[in-house]
Coordinates of C-alpha atoms and ligand atoms in Angstrom, one line a residue:
M17 CA 2.3 27.1 11.1
L18 CA -0.8 25.1 11.1
R19 CA -2.3 27.3 8.4
K20 CA 0.8 26.7 6.3
V21 CA 0.4 22.9 6.5
S22 CA -3.2 22.8 5.7
S23 CA -2.9 25.2 2.8
A24 CA 0.0 23.1 1.5
F25 CA -2.3 20.1 1.8
L26 CA -5.1 21.9 0.1
F27 CA -2.7 23.0 -2.6
L28 CA -1.7 19.4 -3.3
F29 CA -5.3 18.5 -3.8
L30 CA -5.9 21.5 -6.1
F31 CA -2.8 20.8 -8.1
A32 CA -3.9 17.2 -8.6
S33 CA -7.4 18.1 -9.6
L34 CA -6.2 20.8 -12.0
S35 CA -3.8 18.5 -13.8
L36 CA -6.6 16.1 -13.9
Y37 CA -8.8 18.6 -15.5
F38 CA -6.4 19.8 -18.1
S39 CA -5.4 16.4 -19.2
S40 CA -6.9 15.5 -22.5
S41 CA -5.8 12.0 -22.6
G42 CA -9.1 10.4 -21.6
P43 CA -12.7 11.1 -21.0
A44 CA -13.7 12.8 -17.8
Y45 CA -14.7 10.7 -14.9
T46 CA -17.5 12.0 -12.8
S47 CA -19.6 10.7 -10.1
T48 CA -22.7 10.4 -12.2
E49 CA -20.9 8.6 -15.0
I50 CA -19.3 5.5 -13.7
R51 CA -17.1 4.0 -16.3
L52 CA -16.2 0.5 -15.9
P53 CA -12.9 -0.9 -16.5
S54 CA -10.5 -1.8 -19.1
A55 CA -6.9 -2.5 -18.6
N56 CA -6.1 0.5 -20.6
L57 CA -5.1 3.1 -18.1
I58 CA -3.6 6.5 -18.6
A59 CA -1.8 8.3 -15.9
I60 CA -2.4 11.9 -15.7
S61 CA -1.4 13.3 -12.4
N62 CA 0.3 12.7 -9.2
I63 CA 0.8 14.4 -5.9
P64 CA 4.2 15.3 -4.6
E65 CA 5.4 13.7 -1.4
C66 CA 8.8 12.8 0.0
S67 CA 8.6 10.0 -2.4
S68 CA 5.5 8.7 -3.9
S69 CA 4.6 6.1 -6.3
Y70 CA 1.2 6.9 -7.2
S71 CA -1.0 8.6 -9.7
S72 CA -4.5 9.3 -10.7
F73 CA -5.9 7.7 -13.7
A74 CA -8.7 8.0 -16.1
I75 CA -10.1 5.1 -18.0
K76 CA -9.6 5.3 -21.7
E77 CA -11.8 2.7 -23.1
D78 CA -14.9 1.0 -21.7
V79 CA -15.9 -2.5 -22.2
N80 CA -19.4 -3.8 -22.1
Y81 CA -19.5 -5.0 -18.6
H82 CA -22.2 -6.6 -16.6
T83 CA -22.3 -6.2 -12.9
R84 CA -22.3 -9.4 -11.0
L85 CA -21.0 -11.2 -8.0
V86 CA -18.4 -13.8 -8.6
A87 CA -19.0 -17.4 -9.0
S88 CA -15.8 -19.3 -8.5
I89 CA -14.8 -22.1 -10.7
Q90 CA -13.3 -25.5 -9.9
D91 CA -11.1 -27.9 -11.8
S92 CA -11.3 -31.6 -11.5
S93 CA -8.7 -31.7 -8.8
G94 CA -10.9 -29.5 -6.6
V95 CA -9.1 -26.2 -6.5
K96 CA -11.7 -23.5 -6.7
S97 CA -10.6 -19.9 -7.3
V98 CA -11.6 -16.5 -8.4
S99 CA -9.4 -14.5 -10.8
V100 CA -8.7 -10.8 -11.0
L101 CA -6.9 -9.2 -14.0
L102 CA -4.2 -6.9 -12.7
P103 CA -2.1 -4.4 -14.6
D104 CA 0.6 -5.7 -17.0
W105 CA -1.5 -8.7 -17.9
E106 CA -1.0 -10.3 -14.6
V107 CA -3.7 -12.5 -13.2
L108 CA -4.4 -12.9 -9.4
L109 CA -6.0 -16.2 -8.4
I110 CA -7.7 -16.2 -5.0
V111 CA -8.2 -19.8 -3.9
S112 CA -11.6 -20.5 -2.3
P113 CA -11.3 -21.8 1.2
E114 CA -13.7 -24.6 0.5
S115 CA -11.3 -26.1 -2.0
T116 CA -11.0 -29.7 -1.1
S117 CA -7.9 -30.5 -3.0
P118 CA -4.8 -31.8 -1.2
L119 CA -3.0 -29.5 -3.6
T120 CA -3.9 -26.5 -1.7
T121 CA -2.7 -27.9 1.6
S122 CA 0.8 -27.7 0.2
L123 CA 0.2 -24.0 -0.4
S124 CA 3.4 -22.5 -1.4
G125 CA 3.9 -25.6 -3.5
N126 CA 5.3 -24.9 -6.9
G127 CA 4.4 -26.6 -10.1
F128 CA 1.0 -25.0 -10.5
L129 CA -0.2 -23.8 -13.9
C130 CA -2.8 -21.4 -15.0
L131 CA -4.8 -23.3 -17.5
Y132 CA -7.1 -21.2 -19.7
P133 CA -10.3 -22.3 -21.5
N134 CA -8.4 -22.3 -24.8
N135 CA -5.8 -24.6 -23.3
E136 CA -3.2 -21.9 -23.2
T137 CA -1.1 -22.1 -20.0
S138 CA 1.3 -20.0 -17.9
P139 CA 3.2 -20.8 -14.8
A140 CA 1.5 -19.9 -11.5
R141 CA 3.5 -18.6 -8.6
F142 CA 2.4 -18.6 -4.9
S143 CA 1.8 -15.0 -3.8
G144 CA 0.6 -14.8 -0.2
F145 CA -2.4 -14.9 2.1
L146 CA -5.1 -12.1 1.9
P147 CA -5.3 -10.2 5.2
S148 CA -8.9 -10.5 6.2
T149 CA -9.8 -14.0 4.9
N150 CA -6.4 -15.6 4.9
Q151 CA -7.2 -16.9 1.4
T152 CA -4.3 -18.3 -0.6
T153 CA -3.3 -16.4 -3.7
F154 CA -1.3 -17.2 -6.8
K155 CA -0.2 -15.0 -9.7
C156 CA 0.3 -15.9 -13.3
G157 CA 0.5 -14.1 -16.6
L158 CA -2.3 -13.8 -19.2
P159 CA -0.8 -15.6 -22.3
K160 CA -0.3 -13.4 -25.3
R161 CA -2.8 -15.2 -27.4
N162 CA -5.5 -14.6 -24.8
R163 CA -5.0 -10.8 -24.8
R164 CA -6.3 -10.3 -28.2
R165 CA -10.0 -11.0 -27.7
L166 CA -12.5 -9.9 -25.1
P167 CA -13.9 -11.1 -22.9
F168 CA -10.9 -12.4 -20.9
F169 CA -12.0 -15.7 -19.3
P170 CA -10.4 -16.8 -16.0
P171 CA -8.0 -19.7 -15.8
I172 CA -8.1 -22.6 -13.4
L173 CA -5.2 -23.5 -11.2
S174 CA -3.9 -26.9 -12.2
R175 CA -1.0 -29.2 -11.9
S176 CA -1.0 -30.3 -15.5
A177 CA -2.3 -29.2 -18.8
E178 CA -2.4 -32.7 -20.2
K179 CA -6.1 -33.3 -20.1
G180 CA -6.9 -29.8 -21.4
F181 CA -9.3 -27.4 -19.8
P182 CA -12.1 -29.4 -18.1
V183 CA -15.3 -29.0 -20.0
L184 CA -17.4 -28.8 -16.8
S185 CA -15.4 -25.9 -15.6
R186 CA -16.1 -23.7 -18.6
P187 CA -16.5 -20.2 -17.2
S188 CA -19.4 -18.1 -18.3
E189 CA -18.3 -14.9 -16.8
P190 CA -15.2 -12.9 -17.7
M191 CA -12.4 -12.3 -15.2
L192 CA -12.8 -9.5 -12.6
R193 CA -10.8 -6.4 -13.2
W194 CA -8.7 -4.8 -10.4
T195 CA -10.0 -1.3 -11.5
S196 CA -13.5 -2.0 -10.3
L197 CA -13.7 -4.2 -7.2
A198 CA -14.5 -4.4 -3.6
Y199 CA -11.2 -5.9 -2.5
E200 CA -10.8 -5.9 1.3
S201 CA -12.8 -5.4 4.5
F202 CA -12.0 -4.7 8.1
S203 CA -14.4 -4.9 11.1
T204 CA -14.0 -2.5 13.9
E205 CA -16.0 -2.6 17.1
N206 CA -18.5 -0.1 15.8
D207 CA -18.6 -0.5 12.1
V208 CA -17.3 -2.2 8.9
V209 CA -14.7 -0.7 6.6
L210 CA -14.9 -1.7 3.0
F211 CA -12.2 -1.0 0.5
V212 CA -13.5 -0.5 -3.0
K213 CA -11.7 0.5 -6.2
G214 CA -13.5 2.2 -9.1
L215 CA -16.2 4.3 -7.5
N216 CA -14.7 7.4 -6.0
H217 CA -12.1 9.4 -7.8
R218 CA -8.8 9.6 -6.0
Q219 CA -8.6 13.3 -5.3
G220 CA -11.9 14.4 -6.6
I221 CA -15.5 13.5 -6.4
N222 CA -16.8 11.0 -3.9
L223 CA -20.2 9.4 -4.2
P224 CA -22.5 10.6 -1.5
P225 CA -23.1 7.9 1.2
E226 CA -26.8 8.2 0.6
E227 CA -26.4 6.7 -2.8
L228 CA -24.7 3.6 -1.4
A229 CA -25.4 0.6 0.7
C230 CA -23.3 -2.2 2.0
V231 CA -24.7 -5.6 1.0
F232 CA -23.9 -8.7 3.0
I233 CA -24.7 -11.9 1.2
D234 CA -24.7 -15.3 2.9
E235 CA -23.0 -17.5 0.2
T236 CA -25.0 -20.6 1.1
S237 CA -28.5 -19.3 1.4
N238 CA -28.2 -16.1 -0.6
N239 CA -29.8 -14.3 2.3
T240 CA -28.9 -10.6 1.9
V241 CA -28.7 -7.8 4.5
R242 CA -28.1 -4.2 3.6
T243 CA -26.7 -1.5 5.9
A244 CA -26.2 2.2 5.6
V245 CA -23.0 3.7 4.4
T246 CA -21.7 6.4 6.7
T247 CA -18.6 7.7 4.8
S248 CA -17.4 7.4 1.2
I249 CA -14.0 8.9 0.6
Q250 CA -11.3 7.6 -1.8
E251 CA -11.4 3.8 -1.7
V252 CA -12.6 3.7 1.9
F253 CA -16.3 3.1 2.7
R254 CA -17.7 2.7 6.2
C255 CA -21.0 1.1 7.0
Q256 CA -22.9 -0.5 9.9
H257 CA -22.5 -4.1 11.0
P258 CA -25.3 -6.3 9.7
D259 CA -27.7 -7.9 12.1
L260 CA -26.4 -11.4 12.1
T261 CA -29.6 -12.8 13.5
S262 CA -31.2 -12.2 10.1
F263 CA -28.7 -14.8 8.8
G264 CA -29.9 -17.2 11.5
Y265 CA -26.8 -16.7 13.6
G266 CA -26.3 -15.5 17.1
R267 CA -25.9 -11.8 17.6
E268 CA -22.1 -12.1 18.0
G269 CA -21.8 -14.3 15.0
N270 CA -21.8 -17.5 17.2
G271 CA -22.1 -20.5 14.9
L272 CA -21.1 -18.4 12.0
N273 CA -19.4 -20.9 9.7
K274 CA -20.7 -19.8 6.4
R275 CA -19.0 -17.1 4.4
I276 CA -20.6 -13.7 4.0
K277 CA -19.7 -11.8 1.0
L278 CA -19.5 -8.1 1.3
S279 CA -20.0 -5.5 -1.4
L280 CA -21.4 -2.1 -2.2
E281 CA -24.6 -1.4 -3.9
I282 CA -25.0 1.9 -5.8
H283 CA -28.4 3.5 -6.2
Q284 CA -28.5 6.7 -8.3
Q285 CA -31.6 8.5 -9.2
G286 CA -32.9 7.6 -12.6
K287 CA -30.5 4.8 -13.0
S288 CA -30.7 1.1 -12.3
S289 CA -28.9 0.1 -9.2
F290 CA -25.9 -2.2 -9.4
T291 CA -23.6 -4.1 -7.1
M292 CA -19.8 -3.8 -7.3
P293 CA -18.0 -7.0 -8.1
S294 CA -16.3 -8.2 -4.9
V295 CA -13.7 -10.5 -3.5
A296 CA -14.3 -9.2 0.1
Y297 CA -15.8 -11.1 2.9
Y298 CA -17.3 -10.0 6.2
S299 CA -16.0 -11.1 9.6
P300 CA -17.7 -10.0 12.8
W301 CA -15.7 -7.9 15.2
R302 CA -14.1 -9.9 18.0
K303 CA -12.6 -8.5 21.2
L304 CA -9.0 -9.4 21.7
E305 CA -8.7 -12.1 24.3
T306 CA -5.8 -10.4 26.1
E307 CA -5.4 -6.7 26.2
R308 CA -1.8 -6.0 25.4
P309 CA -0.1 -2.8 26.4
K310 CA 0.1 -0.5 23.4
S311 CA 3.4 0.5 21.8
L312 CA 3.8 4.3 22.0
L313 CA 5.3 4.5 18.6
C314 CA 5.1 2.2 15.5
A315 CA 6.2 2.6 12.0
S316 CA 4.4 1.4 8.8
T317 CA 5.7 1.2 5.3
M318 CA 4.7 -0.3 2.0
V319 CA 7.4 -2.3 0.3
F320 CA 8.4 -4.2 -2.7
D321 CA 11.7 -6.1 -2.8
V322 CA 13.5 -4.2 -0.1
A323 CA 15.1 -7.1 1.7
K324 CA 18.5 -5.6 1.2
F325 CA 17.5 -2.3 2.9
L326 CA 15.2 -3.5 5.7
R327 CA 17.6 -4.5 8.4
E328 CA 19.4 -1.2 8.5
W329 CA 16.1 0.7 8.5
V330 CA 14.6 -1.5 11.3
M331 CA 17.7 -1.5 13.5
Y332 CA 18.1 2.2 13.2
H333 CA 14.5 3.2 13.9
S334 CA 14.3 0.7 16.8
K335 CA 17.2 2.4 18.3
I336 CA 15.4 5.8 18.2
G337 CA 12.3 4.4 19.8
V338 CA 10.1 2.7 17.2
E339 CA 8.7 -0.3 19.1
K340 CA 6.9 -2.1 16.3
F341 CA 6.9 -2.2 12.6
V342 CA 3.9 -3.0 10.3
I343 CA 5.1 -3.8 6.8
Y344 CA 2.7 -3.9 3.9
D345 CA 4.2 -6.3 1.5
N346 CA 3.3 -5.7 -2.2
D347 CA 4.1 -9.2 -3.3
S348 CA 7.9 -9.0 -2.9
D349 CA 9.7 -11.9 -4.5
D350 CA 13.1 -11.3 -2.8
D351 CA 14.2 -12.5 0.6
L352 CA 11.9 -10.1 2.5
M353 CA 10.2 -12.8 4.6
K354 CA 13.5 -14.4 5.5
V355 CA 15.0 -11.1 6.7
I356 CA 11.8 -10.3 8.7
K357 CA 11.9 -13.7 10.3
E358 CA 15.5 -13.2 11.3
L359 CA 14.8 -9.8 12.7
N360 CA 11.9 -11.1 14.7
Q361 CA 14.1 -13.9 16.1
E362 CA 16.5 -11.2 17.2
G363 CA 13.8 -9.6 19.2
Y364 CA 12.4 -6.9 16.8
N365 CA 8.7 -6.7 16.5
I366 CA 7.7 -6.8 12.8
E367 CA 4.3 -7.7 11.5
T368 CA 3.5 -8.1 7.8
V369 CA 0.3 -7.5 5.9
F370 CA 0.1 -8.9 2.4
W371 CA -1.2 -6.0 0.3
I372 CA -1.3 -6.9 -3.3
W373 CA -3.8 -4.4 -4.8
P374 CA -2.4 -2.1 -7.4
K375 CA -2.3 1.6 -6.8
T376 CA -3.8 1.4 -3.3
Q377 CA -1.1 3.0 -1.3
E378 CA -3.5 5.4 0.4
A379 CA -6.0 2.6 1.1
G380 CA -3.1 0.6 2.5
F381 CA -2.3 3.4 4.9
S382 CA -5.9 3.7 5.9
H383 CA -5.9 0.0 6.5
A384 CA -2.9 0.3 8.7
T385 CA -4.6 2.8 10.9
L386 CA -7.3 0.2 11.6
Y387 CA -5.0 -2.7 11.8
A388 CA -2.6 -1.1 14.3
K389 CA -5.2 0.8 16.4
D390 CA -5.1 -1.8 19.2
S391 CA -1.4 -2.0 19.4
C392 CA 0.0 1.4 18.6
T393 CA -0.6 4.9 19.8
W394 CA 1.4 6.8 17.2
M395 CA 2.2 5.6 13.7
M396 CA 5.0 6.9 11.6
Y397 CA 4.6 6.5 7.8
L398 CA 7.9 6.3 6.2
D399 CA 9.5 4.6 3.2
V400 CA 12.4 2.2 3.6
D401 CA 14.8 4.6 2.0
E402 CA 14.0 7.3 4.6
F403 CA 15.6 7.8 8.0
V404 CA 14.3 10.2 10.6
F405 CA 16.8 12.0 12.8
A406 CA 17.1 15.0 15.0
P407 CA 20.2 17.2 14.7
S408 CA 20.2 17.5 18.5
W409 CA 21.2 13.8 18.6
V410 CA 24.5 14.5 16.9
N411 CA 26.2 14.7 20.3
S412 CA 24.5 11.7 21.8
L413 CA 27.0 8.9 22.5
Q414 CA 24.4 6.1 22.5
P415 CA 20.6 6.3 22.8
S416 CA 19.6 4.6 26.0
A417 CA 16.4 2.8 26.7
D418 CA 15.2 5.7 29.0
D419 CA 16.0 8.3 26.4
P420 CA 13.7 7.2 23.6
M421 CA 14.8 9.8 21.0
L422 CA 11.7 10.0 18.8
K423 CA 9.3 9.6 21.7
S424 CA 10.7 12.6 23.5
L425 CA 10.3 14.5 20.2
L426 CA 6.6 13.6 20.3
Q427 CA 6.3 14.5 24.0
K428 CA 8.1 17.8 23.4
T429 CA 5.7 18.7 20.7
Q430 CA 2.8 17.9 23.0
R431 CA 4.0 20.2 25.7
W432 CA 3.7 23.3 23.6
S433 CA 0.8 25.1 25.0
N434 CA -2.0 25.3 22.5
P435 CA -5.6 24.4 23.2
R436 CA -5.7 22.1 20.2
P437 CA -3.6 19.0 20.9
I438 CA -1.2 17.9 18.2
G439 CA -2.4 14.8 16.3
Q440 CA 0.3 14.7 13.6
V441 CA 3.9 15.7 13.5
S442 CA 5.3 16.4 10.0
I443 CA 9.0 16.3 9.3
R444 CA 10.7 17.7 6.2
C445 CA 12.9 15.6 3.9
N446 CA 16.4 16.2 2.6
E447 CA 17.0 14.3 -0.7
F448 CA 20.4 12.6 -1.0
G449 CA 22.2 12.0 -4.2
P450 CA 24.4 9.0 -5.4
S451 CA 27.3 10.5 -3.4
N452 CA 29.9 9.0 -5.7
Q453 CA 28.6 5.5 -5.2
K454 CA 28.5 3.2 -8.2
T455 CA 26.9 0.2 -6.4
H456 CA 24.8 -0.4 -3.3
P457 CA 27.0 0.6 -0.3
L458 CA 27.5 -2.6 1.7
E459 CA 27.9 -0.7 4.9
G460 CA 24.4 0.6 4.5
V461 CA 22.7 3.7 3.0
T462 CA 23.4 5.9 6.0
Q463 CA 27.1 5.2 5.6
G464 CA 27.2 5.4 1.8
Y465 CA 25.2 8.5 0.9
T466 CA 26.4 11.7 2.4
C467 CA 25.8 14.4 -0.2
R468 CA 22.4 15.9 -0.8
R469 CA 20.4 18.7 -2.5
K470 CA 20.3 22.0 -0.7
E471 CA 16.6 22.5 -0.6
D472 CA 14.4 20.2 1.4
N473 CA 11.5 18.7 -0.4
R474 CA 8.2 17.5 1.0
H475 CA 7.6 15.9 4.3
K476 CA 6.7 12.7 6.2
S477 CA 4.3 12.3 9.2
I478 CA 3.9 10.7 12.5
V479 CA 0.3 10.5 13.4
L480 CA -1.7 9.8 16.5
L481 CA -4.0 7.0 15.5
D482 CA -6.8 8.3 17.8
A483 CA -6.7 11.7 16.0
I484 CA -7.4 10.4 12.5
D485 CA -10.6 11.5 10.9
H486 CA -13.4 8.9 10.6
S487 CA -13.0 9.0 6.8
L488 CA -9.4 7.8 7.1
L489 CA -8.7 10.3 4.3
N490 CA -5.0 10.6 3.5
A491 CA -2.7 11.9 0.8
I492 CA 0.2 9.7 1.1
H493 CA 1.9 10.1 4.5
H494 CA -0.5 12.8 5.7
F495 CA -3.8 12.2 7.3
K496 CA -6.9 14.3 7.7
L497 CA -7.4 14.8 11.5
K498 CA -10.5 15.1 13.6
E499 CA -11.5 18.7 14.2
K500 CA -10.0 19.1 17.6
Y501 CA -6.5 18.1 16.6
R502 CA -3.8 19.9 14.6
T503 CA -0.8 19.1 12.5
K504 CA 2.6 20.4 13.5
L505 CA 5.3 20.8 10.9
V506 CA 8.6 20.8 12.7
S507 CA 11.6 22.8 11.6
L508 CA 14.7 21.2 10.1
E509 CA 16.6 22.0 13.3
V510 CA 14.2 19.8 15.3
A511 CA 13.9 16.8 13.0
V512 CA 14.6 15.8 9.5
V513 CA 14.1 12.9 7.2
N514 CA 17.2 11.7 5.3
H515 CA 15.7 10.5 2.1
Y516 CA 18.1 8.3 0.1
K517 CA 16.3 9.0 -3.1
Y518 CA 18.9 9.1 -5.8
Q519 CA 20.9 6.0 -5.0
A520 CA 23.7 4.4 -7.0
W521 CA 22.5 3.9 -10.6
S522 CA 22.2 0.1 -10.2
E523 CA 19.6 0.7 -7.4
F524 CA 17.9 3.8 -8.8
K525 CA 17.4 2.1 -12.2
V526 CA 15.2 -0.5 -10.6
K527 CA 13.2 2.0 -8.7
F528 CA 12.9 4.3 -11.7
R529 CA 11.5 1.7 -13.9
R530 CA 8.9 0.6 -11.4
R531 CA 8.0 4.1 -10.5
V532 CA 7.5 5.4 -14.0
S533 CA 5.6 2.3 -14.9
A534 CA 3.2 3.1 -12.2
Y535 CA 2.1 6.1 -14.2
V536 CA 2.1 5.1 -17.8
V537 CA 1.3 1.9 -19.6
D538 CA 4.5 2.3 -21.6
W539 CA 6.8 3.9 -19.2
T540 CA 9.2 5.3 -21.8
Q541 CA 6.3 7.4 -23.1
G542 CA 6.7 11.1 -22.5
L543 CA 3.6 11.5 -20.3
N544 CA 3.6 13.5 -17.1
P545 CA 7.0 15.1 -17.7
L546 CA 6.8 17.6 -14.9
S547 CA 6.0 15.1 -12.2
K548 CA 8.0 15.5 -9.0
D549 CA 8.6 11.8 -9.1
R550 CA 10.7 12.0 -12.1
A551 CA 14.3 12.6 -11.5
P552 CA 15.1 16.1 -12.8
G553 CA 16.8 16.0 -16.1
L554 CA 16.5 12.2 -16.4
G555 CA 13.9 12.0 -19.1
F556 CA 12.0 8.8 -19.8
E557 CA 14.7 6.2 -20.2
A558 CA 16.5 4.1 -17.7
V559 CA 19.8 4.8 -19.4
E560 CA 22.4 6.0 -17.0
P561 CA 22.9 9.7 -17.4
A562 CA 26.5 10.9 -17.8
G563 CA 28.0 11.7 -14.4
W564 CA 25.0 10.2 -12.4
E565 CA 27.2 9.4 -9.4
H566 CA 27.9 13.1 -8.9
K567 CA 24.4 14.4 -9.3
F568 CA 22.1 16.0 -6.7
C569 CA 25.1 16.8 -4.6
E570 CA 25.0 20.4 -3.3
V571 CA 25.7 20.0 0.4
R572 CA 27.9 17.5 2.2
D573 CA 25.9 16.1 5.1
D574 CA 27.4 13.3 7.1
R575 CA 25.5 13.9 10.3
L576 CA 23.6 10.6 10.2
K577 CA 26.6 8.7 9.0
L578 CA 28.7 9.8 12.0
L579 CA 25.8 9.3 14.4
T580 CA 25.1 5.7 13.2
Q581 CA 28.8 4.9 13.2
R582 CA 29.0 5.8 16.8
W583 CA 25.8 4.1 17.8
F584 CA 26.5 0.9 16.0
E585 CA 30.2 1.0 16.7
K586 CA 30.2 -2.1 18.9
E587 CA 28.7 -4.2 16.3
T588 CA 31.2 -2.8 13.9
M589 CA 34.1 -3.9 16.0
A590 CA 32.6 -7.3 16.7
G591 CA 32.4 -8.2 13.0
S592 CA 34.4 -5.4 11.4
R593 CA 31.2 -4.4 9.6
K594 CA 28.0 -2.6 10.4
A595 CA 25.4 -4.6 12.3
W596 CA 23.0 -4.5 9.5
K597 CA 25.3 -5.7 6.8
I598 CA 24.1 -9.1 5.7
Ligands
NAG610 C1 -3.6 -18.9 7.1 O1 -3.6 -20.0 6.3 C2 -2.3 -20.7 6.3 C3 -2.4 -21.9 5.4 O2 -3.6 -22.4 5.2 C4 -2.1 -21.2 7.8 O3 -0.8 -21.9 7.8 C5 -2.1 -20.0 8.7 O4 -2.0 -20.5 10.0 C6 -3.4 -19.2 8.5 N1 -3.3 -18.1 9.3 C7 -4.3 -17.6 10.1 C8 -4.1 -16.4 10.8 O5 -5.4 -18.2 10.1
NAG611 C1 -8.1 -28.7 -25.0 O1 -7.4 -29.9 -24.9 C2 -8.3 -31.0 -24.7 C3 -7.4 -32.3 -24.5 O2 -6.3 -32.3 -25.3 C4 -9.1 -31.1 -26.0 O3 -10.1 -32.2 -25.8 C5 -9.9 -29.8 -26.1 O4 -10.7 -29.8 -27.3 C6 -9.0 -28.6 -26.2 N1 -9.7 -27.4 -26.2 C7 -9.5 -26.4 -27.0 C8 -10.3 -25.2 -26.9 O5 -8.6 -26.4 -27.8
NAG612 C1 -27.4 -18.3 -4.8 O1 -27.2 -17.5 -6.0 C2 -26.3 -18.1 -6.9 C3 -25.9 -17.0 -8.0 O2 -27.1 -16.4 -8.4 C4 -26.9 -19.3 -7.4 O3 -26.0 -20.0 -8.3 C5 -27.2 -20.3 -6.3 O4 -27.8 -21.4 -6.8 C6 -28.0 -19.6 -5.3 N1 -28.1 -20.4 -4.1 C7 -29.3 -20.7 -3.5 C8 -29.2 -21.6 -2.3 O5 -30.3 -20.2 -3.8
NAG613 C1 2.4 -3.1 -6.2 O1 3.2 -3.5 -7.3 C2 2.5 -3.5 -8.6 C3 3.4 -4.1 -9.6 O2 4.6 -3.4 -9.7 C4 2.1 -2.1 -8.9 O3 1.4 -2.0 -10.1 C5 1.2 -1.6 -7.8 O4 0.8 -0.3 -8.0 C6 1.9 -1.7 -6.4 N1 0.9 -1.4 -5.4 C7 1.1 -0.5 -4.5 C8 0.0 -0.4 -3.5 O5 2.1 0.2 -4.4

């Protein structure tokens, strides 16, 4: 069984690398030839998973690019910020904490503009707070006129465009690009984890740690400390903590009130070394003041605009034993925060991490393993349209607190005698079709979708956080484990994921557009036609195919529908509707 899983895993990697190799849409990207960014990305491969929204990419066109660290710019009202150009001509503004402006104290305040050096403007929208630094971010568009000429200069955040772009703030450096950036960091007790885009290829070549160093730069004195990098895989780099006494601080960072920027330096033989542009900062590790008991089982997911689905997903999974939810929010602009607040008030335990970086789902999952390490033992990685259930629960009248469904599943797997303990439990997915629904079923997805494809497809995993390999390597929803642990793929009789993948057209359309646009610049383009993420037979256009509501329906499967009906019956009677219906 184990062999099967690991070879499947290997196959995914091979598949991805091959499709990468055979694609002729862009120049090859190798470790010795680091191409720096342009917004012009071409998608050429992806790895199948229960559902995945990710791809590899090659860079089509280079721009002449000078490596530098970022100097932030300030307008007359005192809002200093750094800008990063995201895909689809979106600009992310990260407000510097030293901004003195009263404007930034009313953070989520509206009425901000992005004002560009040529006096073009676009409305700026509050986005969220970055996880490690708690810096405020805004997003705005790059005006059409500004897209025509390189370099793209950064805007300032302003209340008004009346006075024009302040002469003193004229930027001399172009905007940062999301494709080449140190974007987040996380300090553990023993080391520092740095997330960097644009160095290692996604499923391919990783730069050897010996060619890298972490650089810590005190922004006020420019004192710099370098430490060795211990692992370099995907977008995750680990290095040693700096000796803070060299910055003139106490060993534990006492008195540390200056910001220490963190980046990676690349030294390759025969080439001049360079430092990655960075918006990441270092913070020393601090011991939690109070040791809280760990939750046995948590769930983590990355979401965008899923407010409508979240309540059902949280209530259901709580009932089967998930104690805490860690939600990575990719800048949702629906009611997500409101729903989460309500659920927390009702006693559910949901934490959110703002995760805005494009195409960083694996990195986000790696981040979650660090973030949740102190509070969770096992972590389940699942999407919001996926529901885990065990066929043996079908006869259970009501899960009780002492019969924590999923937990017993984990315990059961542990009992099987094998010298190598299980570090990851993988569960196969059944893919449900529109089941005759024409709109989002108000009673919830578990009630509305009851017809599925016959064959199961892909799997999702519950992973023991202590078992994860130091590199944090993962292909979405599946981690590399330390040597001594193994992965157990359970049979469909033991547990299954109901994946409500092909929902009513009105829902699917939204997902489809977003998903396809994750691969190609123009999502109607016919690239990547064999991707498992495309709906079979759907083609490249978000036009409702004839008979959509009857598609992907080979087996009627209402096991979860009946189960949840029974479990949530009381709530149903109380309000003549499911407990999660809003
Ligand atoms: C982050 O910043 C916001 C606004 O400045 C503040 O309300 C919030 O308490 C901060 N959170 C943390 C964890 O410091
Ligand atoms: C921007 O507007 C200001 C004030 O109207 C004007 O002085 C300045 O020349 C303008 N700059 C550009 C590049 O047009
Ligand atoms: C630190 O370096 C920056 C960028 O090179 C420079 O603008 C600044 O003046 C330097 N600060 C000090 C204190 O040397
Ligand atoms: C977040 O959303 C943006 C915009 O749709 C997308 O480009 C990006 O890939 C998403 N990020 C992740 C981690 O899914």
